[in-house]
């Protein structure tokens, strides 16, 4: 019977024999038999205990029912429960040890038995990085089997309790019912208490494994996969005993902060390298490009709970959610490694193929030169904007090459302006967000690092294209105080300005420097000095507008970031958005001002104006030559602007800023020219007005900007000539926008026509008063 595992039958038979034996125990031969039967009974109990221990790895209903019946016959149901818990604890210990040992021996490759003598904790440190993930998965699989067996044991007891209650109520003696109820209560308590104990054991074993290896050298995808396995394990814990898995969370938090610091440091260095090799060419993307099409942002579409990986999402969210224990009760394992654990869908946003692995990522930043990199649209003869369909005609490779850079951007009238580096930063942000999604506890660290990516990109664009000390000194307030504050903050917190390493530097200073990145340098392939290309306007537009595009993506992600940010740290996020992200478009002013300052030859104009006679005695009908020269400059500027726009789409705000800057500078130069005049008559003043009206009339045909910027600045200055002494004094006090030189000249040219020397002294004193607070 024992060989057939019929434990209740064997015990029944043994007890019957014992009963018979005790009836005839006065025969000496029988009493010997009685003690032998007692031995047999003990032997049966030992086998029964072994049978009970098998339940821990692989629960079998029939097997367990037999074992329980056998213990009931022995009247030892409580003992059985105590034994069972011991077996479960032992099973967890043995299972993890065997799994890890198997991998360690496999990787060591020798038949040395020294590993078997190691403690589990030490054994975990011998796992190689390559075997880390498969071993972790097998560990969780094996532990799942143990927990599932426990879960099914509890199910069995609940079911049998109900059956027993029903049969008991149909009548049986009072005494045994009370006894059974007491047993049942004990078992129920014991099983419920056991849940937390077993889960605690599981957590500690996995924690030891997790912290046994330094994960900071892992590839990003592998690290995310480890997190996925652990968050799945936490879900199991939640369902198993309602635990929040603090032990696992803490160990994962430790590994994550460590991993992320290293990961982010490497990414910042890479970003610097990309920025230094970036030639600021357009990266051709489709006009309907959205970051959600990128592989890295797929997780946002699923908007899943962080603990469930996408492939295992229940079919419909509205249907009652199935627990993992219900789902895998009859077979399968939630920790089966999906060979295709990456998203199967590939993205199609780029001219090049979407890349996922590190090796491919590197190649995506090389110059586009293979046929496969050419957008599908370009291989066609034309593109139908409505459907995107087109008859395919063969085009020579050379044609493709020449068209690749220009036509594609024209094709896509509203395609976003971004570069390979922008795309790289956006992908990184996606990766950081994935990590944050899984790692709520380090959300703040991740968002802080993410903000540094944006900071560094913004700082690079400013240093490459917008830094110009001579402009800052014009006092035209080109960069707002907010932008200046932001740039100073980035420079202090993120940029490593020291070139040499001081050996005597303190340790903390060295640590701080480790967090910083050297300032990037513009690639020598980018030429910003040629007038024909409007001083690198195409590159400036691509760079500046790619920053604006990046800022828009950050704006789009703000609610998602806000949702995971701990309440105490929310002000950091708000400040980052209000102080930094929103200043991206403010960089346009200083960057395009540099182009405007060189695009038109203002110095030449001052020379031409100096040659004009302004103390004429009669009213002139013909404007002066300098006006035509200036308009010629504007026409040339317009032509060059159109040339550039064939290479790169120039958004309306950008062309408006460029025109506005040029006109503003021209108008200020005109006032400066008029302020250089030594002698002037009323007729000369009228000639100035004639010149300016001619300039405005022709200029309005070239640009759509209305009103013409700084028009009043010129007109008010010309007309001030006609003011009487008192009016002029009041006018000087009200018009602080003119320089001391311009105001002094105005007073001087009026002398002799309608202002006497005394009045002149008074007015000059008034000008001096205005200047005093400035000094």
Short mmCIF file of C-alpha atoms in Angstrom, two decimals, residues 175-503:
data_model
loop_
_atom_site.label_atom_id
_atom_site.label_comp_id
_atom_site.label_asym_id
_atom_site.label_seq_id
_atom_site.Cartn_x
_atom_site.Cartn_y
_atom_site.Cartn_z
CA UNK A 175 -17.69 16.09 20.66
CA UNK A 176 -15.87 15.39 17.39
CA UNK A 177 -17.42 18.46 15.73
CA UNK A 178 -15.97 20.74 18.39
CA UNK A 179 -12.60 19.07 18.03
CA UNK A 180 -12.72 19.39 14.24
CA UNK A 181 -13.69 23.07 14.50
CA UNK A 182 -10.75 23.73 16.80
CA UNK A 183 -8.39 21.95 14.37
CA UNK A 184 -9.86 23.85 11.48
CA UNK A 185 -9.45 27.21 13.21
CA UNK A 186 -5.83 26.38 14.05
CA UNK A 187 -5.04 25.36 10.48
CA UNK A 188 -6.66 28.47 9.03
CA UNK A 189 -4.69 30.78 11.34
CA UNK A 190 -1.48 28.90 10.68
CA UNK A 191 -1.93 29.11 6.90
CA UNK A 192 -2.76 32.82 6.94
CA UNK A 193 0.20 33.59 9.19
CA UNK A 194 2.40 31.48 6.91
CA UNK A 195 1.65 33.69 3.88
CA UNK A 196 3.63 36.67 5.20
CA UNK A 197 6.42 34.46 6.51
CA UNK A 198 6.89 32.72 3.19
CA UNK A 199 6.77 35.98 1.25
CA UNK A 200 9.32 37.52 3.62
CA UNK A 201 11.63 34.54 2.98
CA UNK A 202 11.20 34.91 -0.77
CA UNK A 203 11.97 38.66 -0.62
CA UNK A 204 15.12 38.16 1.44
CA UNK A 205 16.45 35.46 -0.89
CA UNK A 206 15.81 37.61 -3.99
CA UNK A 207 17.25 40.71 -2.26
CA UNK A 208 20.49 38.84 -1.55
CA UNK A 209 20.65 37.81 -5.20
CA UNK A 210 19.86 41.34 -6.43
CA UNK A 211 22.56 43.03 -4.38
CA UNK A 212 25.15 40.35 -5.13
CA UNK A 213 26.06 41.86 -8.51
CA UNK A 214 26.87 45.43 -9.54
CA UNK A 215 24.29 46.17 -12.22
CA UNK A 216 25.73 49.53 -13.26
CA UNK A 217 27.62 47.90 -16.15
CA UNK A 218 24.44 46.38 -17.63
CA UNK A 219 22.98 47.50 -20.92
CA UNK A 220 19.89 49.65 -20.55
CA UNK A 221 17.46 47.09 -21.97
CA UNK A 222 18.85 44.38 -19.72
CA UNK A 223 18.52 46.55 -16.65
CA UNK A 224 14.94 47.42 -17.54
CA UNK A 225 14.29 43.71 -17.96
CA UNK A 226 15.59 43.02 -14.44
CA UNK A 227 13.24 45.72 -13.15
CA UNK A 228 10.38 44.17 -15.06
CA UNK A 229 11.00 40.77 -13.50
CA UNK A 230 11.18 42.27 -10.01
CA UNK A 231 8.09 44.41 -10.44
CA UNK A 232 6.31 41.29 -11.62
CA UNK A 233 7.52 39.53 -8.48
CA UNK A 234 6.18 42.42 -6.41
CA UNK A 235 2.82 41.96 -8.11
CA UNK A 236 2.95 38.31 -7.05
CA UNK A 237 3.65 39.45 -3.47
CA UNK A 238 0.74 41.88 -3.59
CA UNK A 239 -1.62 39.10 -4.69
CA UNK A 240 -0.06 36.49 -2.41
CA UNK A 241 -0.41 38.34 0.89
CA UNK A 242 -1.17 42.01 0.14
CA UNK A 243 2.46 42.94 0.79
CA UNK A 244 4.02 46.17 -0.46
CA UNK A 245 7.38 44.35 -0.78
CA UNK A 246 9.43 46.97 1.07
CA UNK A 247 12.51 44.72 1.10
CA UNK A 248 12.48 44.31 -2.69
CA UNK A 249 11.65 47.96 -3.25
CA UNK A 250 14.58 49.14 -1.16
CA UNK A 251 17.09 46.82 -2.86
CA UNK A 252 15.81 47.79 -6.30
CA UNK A 253 16.01 51.47 -5.31
CA UNK A 254 19.66 51.06 -4.27
CA UNK A 255 20.59 49.32 -7.50
CA UNK A 256 18.61 51.83 -9.57
CA UNK A 257 20.15 54.97 -8.12
CA UNK A 258 23.59 53.46 -8.57
CA UNK A 259 22.81 52.26 -12.10
CA UNK A 260 21.19 55.48 -13.09
CA UNK A 261 24.02 57.72 -11.91
CA UNK A 262 26.48 55.79 -14.05
CA UNK A 263 24.08 55.53 -16.96
CA UNK A 264 23.31 59.25 -16.93
CA UNK A 265 26.98 60.21 -16.68
CA UNK A 266 27.76 58.15 -19.79
CA UNK A 267 24.75 59.59 -21.64
CA UNK A 268 25.85 63.17 -20.86
CA UNK A 269 29.31 62.45 -22.23
CA UNK A 270 27.72 60.91 -25.31
CA UNK A 271 25.46 63.93 -25.71
CA UNK A 272 28.52 66.16 -25.61
CA UNK A 273 30.15 64.02 -28.29
CA UNK A 274 27.01 64.17 -30.46
CA UNK A 275 26.79 67.94 -30.06
CA UNK A 276 30.45 68.37 -30.99
CA UNK A 277 30.03 66.24 -34.13
CA UNK A 278 26.64 67.64 -35.06
CA UNK A 279 26.67 69.57 -38.34
CA UNK A 280 23.14 70.87 -37.69
CA UNK A 281 21.62 69.30 -40.78
CA UNK A 282 17.90 68.57 -40.81
CA UNK A 283 16.97 65.07 -39.75
CA UNK A 284 14.22 64.15 -42.21
CA UNK A 285 11.12 63.01 -40.34
CA UNK A 286 7.53 62.73 -41.47
CA UNK A 287 5.27 65.72 -41.11
CA UNK A 288 2.99 63.80 -38.75
CA UNK A 289 5.94 62.83 -36.56
CA UNK A 290 5.06 62.31 -32.92
CA UNK A 291 7.34 61.10 -30.16
CA UNK A 292 4.76 58.43 -29.36
CA UNK A 293 5.82 56.65 -32.57
CA UNK A 294 9.27 56.07 -31.10
CA UNK A 295 10.07 52.66 -29.65
CA UNK A 296 11.08 54.31 -26.36
CA UNK A 297 7.63 55.84 -25.82
CA UNK A 298 5.55 52.76 -26.59
CA UNK A 299 4.98 52.29 -22.86
CA UNK A 300 2.95 55.53 -22.78
CA UNK A 301 0.40 54.20 -25.22
CA UNK A 302 -0.18 51.19 -23.03
CA UNK A 303 -0.37 53.48 -19.99
CA UNK A 304 -0.19 50.31 -18.02
CA UNK A 305 0.38 49.81 -14.35
CA UNK A 306 4.13 49.66 -13.89
CA UNK A 307 4.07 46.18 -12.46
CA UNK A 308 2.52 44.49 -15.47
CA UNK A 309 4.55 44.17 -18.61
CA UNK A 310 2.68 44.85 -21.85
CA UNK A 311 2.73 41.33 -23.20
CA UNK A 312 0.88 40.03 -20.17
CA UNK A 313 -1.81 42.68 -19.95
CA UNK A 314 -5.27 41.09 -19.48
CA UNK A 315 -7.22 41.20 -22.71
CA UNK A 316 -9.75 43.76 -21.62
CA UNK A 317 -9.40 46.20 -18.81
CA UNK A 318 -13.12 46.35 -18.16
CA UNK A 319 -13.44 42.62 -17.51
CA UNK A 320 -12.66 41.51 -13.96
CA UNK A 321 -8.88 41.49 -13.58
CA UNK A 322 -7.55 37.98 -13.29
CA UNK A 323 -4.87 37.46 -10.65
CA UNK A 324 -1.64 35.78 -11.68
CA UNK A 325 -2.50 32.85 -9.39
CA UNK A 326 -5.83 32.29 -11.17
CA UNK A 327 -4.20 32.77 -14.54
CA UNK A 328 -1.32 30.33 -14.06
CA UNK A 329 -2.96 27.95 -11.57
CA UNK A 330 -3.21 25.07 -14.02
CA UNK A 331 0.11 25.59 -15.81
CA UNK A 332 2.58 28.03 -17.31
CA UNK A 333 4.68 30.50 -15.39
CA UNK A 334 4.50 34.31 -15.19
CA UNK A 335 8.30 34.44 -15.29
CA UNK A 336 8.80 32.65 -18.61
CA UNK A 337 11.36 34.83 -20.40
CA UNK A 338 9.77 36.06 -23.59
CA UNK A 339 12.46 35.57 -26.19
CA UNK A 340 10.90 38.53 -27.91
CA UNK A 341 10.56 40.61 -24.79
CA UNK A 342 11.15 43.75 -26.82
CA UNK A 343 8.26 45.31 -28.71
CA UNK A 344 7.80 43.56 -32.00
CA UNK A 345 6.54 46.63 -33.80
CA UNK A 346 9.27 48.68 -35.40
CA UNK A 347 8.86 52.38 -35.65
CA UNK A 348 8.76 54.22 -38.94
CA UNK A 349 9.36 57.86 -38.23
CA UNK A 350 12.73 58.37 -39.76
CA UNK A 351 14.39 58.26 -43.04
CA UNK A 352 16.61 55.63 -41.49
CA UNK A 353 15.17 52.55 -39.88
CA UNK A 354 14.14 52.84 -36.25
CA UNK A 355 16.98 51.57 -34.17
CA UNK A 356 16.79 49.79 -30.89
CA UNK A 357 20.07 48.26 -29.88
CA UNK A 358 23.13 50.19 -28.84
CA UNK A 359 25.12 49.17 -31.92
CA UNK A 360 22.38 50.35 -34.24
CA UNK A 361 22.03 53.55 -32.29
CA UNK A 362 25.64 54.42 -33.03
CA UNK A 363 25.14 53.90 -36.76
CA UNK A 364 22.06 56.05 -36.79
CA UNK A 365 24.26 59.03 -36.08
CA UNK A 366 26.58 58.43 -39.04
CA UNK A 367 26.03 60.50 -42.14
CA UNK A 368 23.13 59.16 -44.20
CA UNK A 369 24.71 57.56 -47.21
CA UNK A 370 23.26 54.13 -47.78
CA UNK A 371 20.25 53.64 -49.99
CA UNK A 372 18.17 52.22 -47.19
CA UNK A 373 18.52 55.49 -45.31
CA UNK A 374 16.67 57.43 -47.96
CA UNK A 375 13.04 58.08 -47.07
CA UNK A 376 10.57 55.87 -48.93
CA UNK A 377 8.86 59.05 -50.10
CA UNK A 378 12.00 60.17 -51.92
CA UNK A 379 12.28 56.96 -53.86
CA UNK A 380 8.97 57.84 -55.46
CA UNK A 381 8.64 60.38 -58.18
CA UNK A 382 6.18 62.53 -56.30
CA UNK A 383 4.22 62.27 -53.10
CA UNK A 384 0.52 62.73 -52.78
CA UNK A 385 0.16 64.69 -49.53
CA UNK A 386 -3.38 63.39 -48.93
CA UNK A 387 -2.67 59.68 -49.13
CA UNK A 388 1.09 59.57 -49.28
CA UNK A 389 0.73 57.08 -52.15
CA UNK A 390 2.63 57.52 -55.35
CA UNK A 391 3.65 55.54 -58.39
CA UNK A 392 7.15 54.25 -57.79
CA UNK A 393 9.66 55.24 -60.43
CA UNK A 394 13.32 54.54 -60.29
CA UNK A 395 15.53 57.50 -59.52
CA UNK A 396 19.29 57.42 -59.81
CA UNK A 397 21.28 57.31 -56.60
CA UNK A 398 22.91 60.66 -57.39
CA UNK A 399 19.54 62.35 -57.78
CA UNK A 400 18.48 60.89 -54.47
CA UNK A 401 21.63 62.19 -52.86
CA UNK A 402 21.05 65.69 -54.10
CA UNK A 403 17.37 65.64 -53.28
CA UNK A 404 17.74 64.02 -49.93
CA UNK A 405 18.94 67.15 -48.20
CA UNK A 406 16.67 69.74 -49.77
CA UNK A 407 13.50 68.40 -51.37
CA UNK A 408 12.53 66.33 -48.44
CA UNK A 409 12.13 69.31 -46.18
CA UNK A 410 10.18 71.15 -48.87
CA UNK A 411 7.98 68.14 -49.37
CA UNK A 412 7.03 68.28 -45.77
CA UNK A 413 5.89 71.81 -45.30
CA UNK A 414 5.27 71.40 -41.61
CA UNK A 415 7.72 68.67 -40.74
CA UNK A 416 9.24 69.47 -37.37
CA UNK A 417 12.77 70.87 -37.41
CA UNK A 418 15.09 68.56 -35.51
CA UNK A 419 18.51 66.98 -35.80
CA UNK A 420 19.93 63.57 -35.04
CA UNK A 421 21.05 64.89 -31.68
CA UNK A 422 17.55 66.18 -30.84
CA UNK A 423 16.17 62.76 -31.67
CA UNK A 424 18.83 61.19 -29.51
CA UNK A 425 17.84 63.39 -26.55
CA UNK A 426 14.15 62.61 -27.08
CA UNK A 427 14.88 58.87 -27.14
CA UNK A 428 16.87 59.24 -23.94
CA UNK A 429 13.99 61.06 -22.28
CA UNK A 430 11.78 58.10 -23.28
CA UNK A 431 14.22 55.67 -21.70
CA UNK A 432 14.43 57.77 -18.54
CA UNK A 433 10.64 57.85 -18.34
CA UNK A 434 10.39 54.07 -18.73
CA UNK A 435 12.74 53.72 -15.82
CA UNK A 436 10.78 56.22 -13.78
CA UNK A 437 7.56 54.42 -14.54
CA UNK A 438 8.94 51.22 -13.08
CA UNK A 439 10.87 52.97 -10.32
CA UNK A 440 8.52 55.38 -8.62
CA UNK A 441 10.89 55.69 -5.60
CA UNK A 442 13.69 57.28 -7.66
CA UNK A 443 11.38 59.38 -9.84
CA UNK A 444 12.88 62.61 -8.55
CA UNK A 445 16.46 61.57 -9.34
CA UNK A 446 15.43 60.53 -12.84
CA UNK A 447 13.53 63.76 -13.55
CA UNK A 448 16.46 65.75 -12.21
CA UNK A 449 18.81 63.93 -14.61
CA UNK A 450 16.31 64.38 -17.43
CA UNK A 451 16.28 68.13 -16.83
CA UNK A 452 20.08 68.10 -17.17
CA UNK A 453 19.79 66.69 -20.70
CA UNK A 454 17.62 69.66 -21.63
CA UNK A 455 19.90 72.10 -19.77
CA UNK A 456 22.98 70.86 -21.58
CA UNK A 457 21.31 71.00 -25.00
CA UNK A 458 20.11 74.55 -24.35
CA UNK A 459 23.52 75.63 -23.05
CA UNK A 460 25.27 74.13 -26.10
CA UNK A 461 23.01 75.95 -28.57
CA UNK A 462 23.59 79.21 -26.73
CA UNK A 463 27.38 78.82 -26.63
CA UNK A 464 27.54 77.68 -30.26
CA UNK A 465 25.27 80.29 -31.82
CA UNK A 466 24.16 82.94 -29.36
CA UNK A 467 27.11 84.01 -27.27
CA UNK A 468 28.27 87.43 -28.34
CA UNK A 469 29.69 89.79 -25.77
CA UNK A 470 29.57 92.82 -28.04
CA UNK A 471 25.79 92.43 -28.33
CA UNK A 472 25.28 92.13 -24.59
CA UNK A 473 27.01 95.48 -24.24
CA UNK A 474 24.59 97.25 -26.63
CA UNK A 475 22.16 97.11 -23.72
CA UNK A 476 19.31 96.22 -26.06
CA UNK A 477 18.20 93.59 -23.56
CA UNK A 478 18.31 90.82 -26.11
CA UNK A 479 18.52 88.01 -23.63
CA UNK A 480 15.88 88.41 -20.96
CA UNK A 481 17.05 88.43 -17.36
CA UNK A 482 15.27 85.06 -16.99
CA UNK A 483 17.35 83.56 -19.79
CA UNK A 484 20.55 84.98 -18.31
CA UNK A 485 19.68 83.55 -14.89
CA UNK A 486 19.00 80.14 -16.45
CA UNK A 487 22.27 80.14 -18.39
CA UNK A 488 24.20 81.12 -15.26
CA UNK A 489 22.49 78.39 -13.25
CA UNK A 490 23.36 75.74 -15.87
CA UNK A 491 26.93 76.95 -16.07
CA UNK A 492 27.37 76.77 -12.29
CA UNK A 493 25.66 73.44 -11.70
CA UNK A 494 26.45 71.40 -14.80
CA UNK A 495 29.40 72.78 -16.73
CA UNK A 496 32.93 71.83 -15.78
CA UNK A 497 34.91 74.96 -16.63
CA UNK A 498 38.20 73.84 -15.11
CA UNK A 499 40.53 72.39 -17.70
CA UNK A 500 43.36 71.02 -15.57
CA UNK A 501 42.83 68.71 -12.66
CA UNK A 502 44.35 70.13 -9.51
CA UNK A 503 45.94 67.22 -7.61
#
